Amino acid sequence: MTITIAGNSVPKPPADIIEGFRNAPTSIISDNLARLPGAVGLKPYHRGGKLVGTAFTVRTRAGDNLAIHRALELVGPGDVIVVDGGGDETRALVGEIMKNIAQWRKAEGYVIDGAIRDVAAFAADDFPCFARAVIHRGPYKNGPGEINVPVTIGGSVISPGDIVVGDEDGVVSFSAAGAAALLEAVRAQIMREEETLKAIREGRYQGSYGKS
C-alpha cells in the first residue's frame, strides 16, 4: 500500500536555539507553555541521556512499520523520528535493528505512540527512545502510511520541524517559530528555581515558591 511523503526533510531552526534546550528540563519548558502541550503516556526506555531535535514525523496504521522503514531512508542529523502509531500496544513498531539504523543515520532518537521490542538493547544504550509499551510481537510491513505530516502523539499534536525535547519526565514539543522567546523564559525560570533551592539550603526560604 502507498506511503505518502509530504517532504523529504524538515526545516531546522538555528543550531544554537536547539542546543539551548539541551539543559532545559521538560517540566520547566511545559510550565512556560501554559502547561498544556506534551505527550501523555510515553516513557523512556533508553539508559539515559537527553532527547533534543526537530520532528521528522511518521503516521502509520496500528501494528505496521513500513512507513517507518521508508522514513529511515530519509532522516539525518538532528531529526527526531516521531511515530504516530495510534497508541496501539499489540505489535512492536521498532526494535534493535531499527534503533541501529536510526543511529547510523545520525538521528537524535525515537518518540513512538506505540510499542517497541528488544527493550534490553535500548536499556543498554543512550540513544533516546520514548514509547508507550513493550511487546515481543513484531509488526506487519504492508502500509499505508504518511511521512512529514502533522501527527498526534499521546494527545499532543506535533508538526514536522517542531522542536522535540525529552527527558526522565517525558516528552514535550513546540513550534520552532517561538523557540527563542521560550528559551529565554525557560532560562529565567531555571535561575529563579535555583535561587529558591539555594534559599532552602541556607535556611532563608520565605515561601515564595508557592506564590509564583
Short mmCIF file of C-alpha atoms in Angstrom, two decimals, residues 50-150:
data_model
loop_
_atom_site.label_atom_id
_atom_site.label_comp_id
_atom_site.label_asym_id
_atom_site.label_seq_id
_atom_site.Cartn_x
_atom_site.Cartn_y
_atom_site.Cartn_z
CA LYS A 50 18.53 13.94 26.74
CA LEU A 51 16.49 13.96 23.54
CA VAL A 52 16.66 17.26 21.63
CA GLY A 53 15.98 17.76 17.93
CA THR A 54 13.39 18.52 15.27
CA ALA A 55 10.41 16.32 14.49
CA PHE A 56 10.56 14.06 11.43
CA THR A 57 7.05 12.67 11.60
CA VAL A 58 5.53 9.36 10.56
CA ARG A 59 1.90 8.26 10.68
CA THR A 60 1.21 4.56 10.26
CA ARG A 61 -1.67 2.21 10.77
CA ALA A 62 -1.69 0.24 14.01
CA GLY A 63 0.92 -2.51 14.09
CA ASP A 64 2.54 -1.70 10.73
CA ASN A 65 6.01 -0.18 10.32
CA LEU A 66 6.51 0.05 6.55
CA ALA A 67 6.32 3.85 6.72
CA ILE A 68 8.98 3.92 9.46
CA HIS A 69 11.34 1.91 7.26
CA ARG A 70 10.76 4.41 4.46
CA ALA A 71 11.40 7.30 6.86
CA LEU A 72 14.70 5.74 7.92
CA GLU A 73 15.91 6.19 4.34
CA LEU A 74 15.33 9.94 4.65
CA VAL A 75 16.22 11.01 8.21
CA GLY A 76 19.52 12.64 9.09
CA PRO A 77 21.38 14.56 11.78
CA GLY A 78 19.14 16.50 14.13
CA ASP A 79 15.96 14.57 13.29
CA VAL A 80 13.74 13.03 15.96
CA ILE A 81 11.69 10.21 14.42
CA VAL A 82 8.19 10.86 15.76
CA VAL A 83 5.82 7.96 15.06
CA ASP A 84 2.05 8.15 15.38
CA GLY A 85 1.12 4.50 15.74
CA GLY A 86 -2.30 5.29 17.16
CA GLY A 87 -1.24 4.22 20.64
CA ASP A 88 -1.50 0.55 19.68
CA GLU A 89 0.31 -1.77 22.09
CA THR A 90 -0.34 -5.12 20.39
CA ARG A 91 2.66 -5.07 17.99
CA ALA A 92 6.10 -3.53 18.26
CA LEU A 93 6.90 -0.93 15.62
CA VAL A 94 10.64 -0.63 16.30
CA GLY A 95 13.33 -2.95 17.64
CA GLU A 96 17.10 -3.25 17.93
CA ILE A 97 17.85 -3.24 14.20
CA MET A 98 15.77 -0.13 13.55
CA LYS A 99 17.42 1.51 16.53
CA ASN A 100 20.80 0.88 14.96
CA ILE A 101 19.69 2.13 11.56
CA ALA A 102 18.49 5.38 13.12
CA GLN A 103 21.81 5.77 14.94
CA TRP A 104 23.72 5.10 11.73
CA ARG A 105 21.68 7.82 10.04
CA LYS A 106 22.66 10.10 12.96
CA ALA A 107 19.07 10.74 14.02
CA GLU A 108 18.54 12.05 17.54
CA GLY A 109 16.12 9.39 18.73
CA TYR A 110 12.60 7.97 18.61
CA VAL A 111 9.26 9.12 20.01
CA ILE A 112 6.68 6.40 19.39
CA ASP A 113 2.99 6.41 20.24
CA GLY A 114 3.02 2.66 20.16
CA ALA A 115 5.14 -0.28 21.30
CA ILE A 116 8.75 -1.36 20.87
CA ARG A 117 10.63 -4.63 21.39
CA ASP A 118 14.23 -5.70 22.07
CA VAL A 119 13.94 -3.48 25.11
CA ALA A 120 17.23 -4.73 26.58
CA ALA A 121 19.10 -3.21 23.63
CA PHE A 122 17.51 0.17 24.27
CA ALA A 123 18.12 -0.09 28.01
CA ALA A 124 21.84 -0.69 27.40
CA ASP A 125 22.19 2.37 25.14
CA ASP A 126 21.94 6.16 25.49
CA PHE A 127 20.14 6.52 22.15
CA PRO A 128 16.84 8.10 23.20
CA CYS A 129 13.64 6.16 22.77
CA PHE A 130 10.29 7.13 24.25
CA ALA A 131 7.39 4.74 23.66
CA ARG A 132 4.09 3.62 25.14
CA ALA A 133 4.76 -0.08 25.78
CA VAL A 134 6.91 -3.15 25.15
CA ILE A 135 5.78 -6.34 23.44
CA HIS A 136 7.57 -9.20 21.68
CA ARG A 137 5.10 -9.41 18.77
CA GLY A 138 6.50 -7.94 15.57
CA PRO A 139 4.83 -5.61 13.06
CA TYR A 140 3.30 -6.01 9.66
CA LYS A 141 5.01 -4.25 6.74
CA ASN A 142 2.14 -3.50 4.40
CA GLY A 143 1.36 0.19 4.86
CA PRO A 144 -0.26 2.57 4.31
CA GLY A 145 1.47 5.50 5.96
CA GLU A 146 2.41 9.15 5.72
CA ILE A 147 5.71 10.95 6.28
CA ASN A 148 6.21 14.54 7.41
CA VAL A 149 2.58 15.38 8.13
CA PRO A 150 1.14 16.62 11.44
#
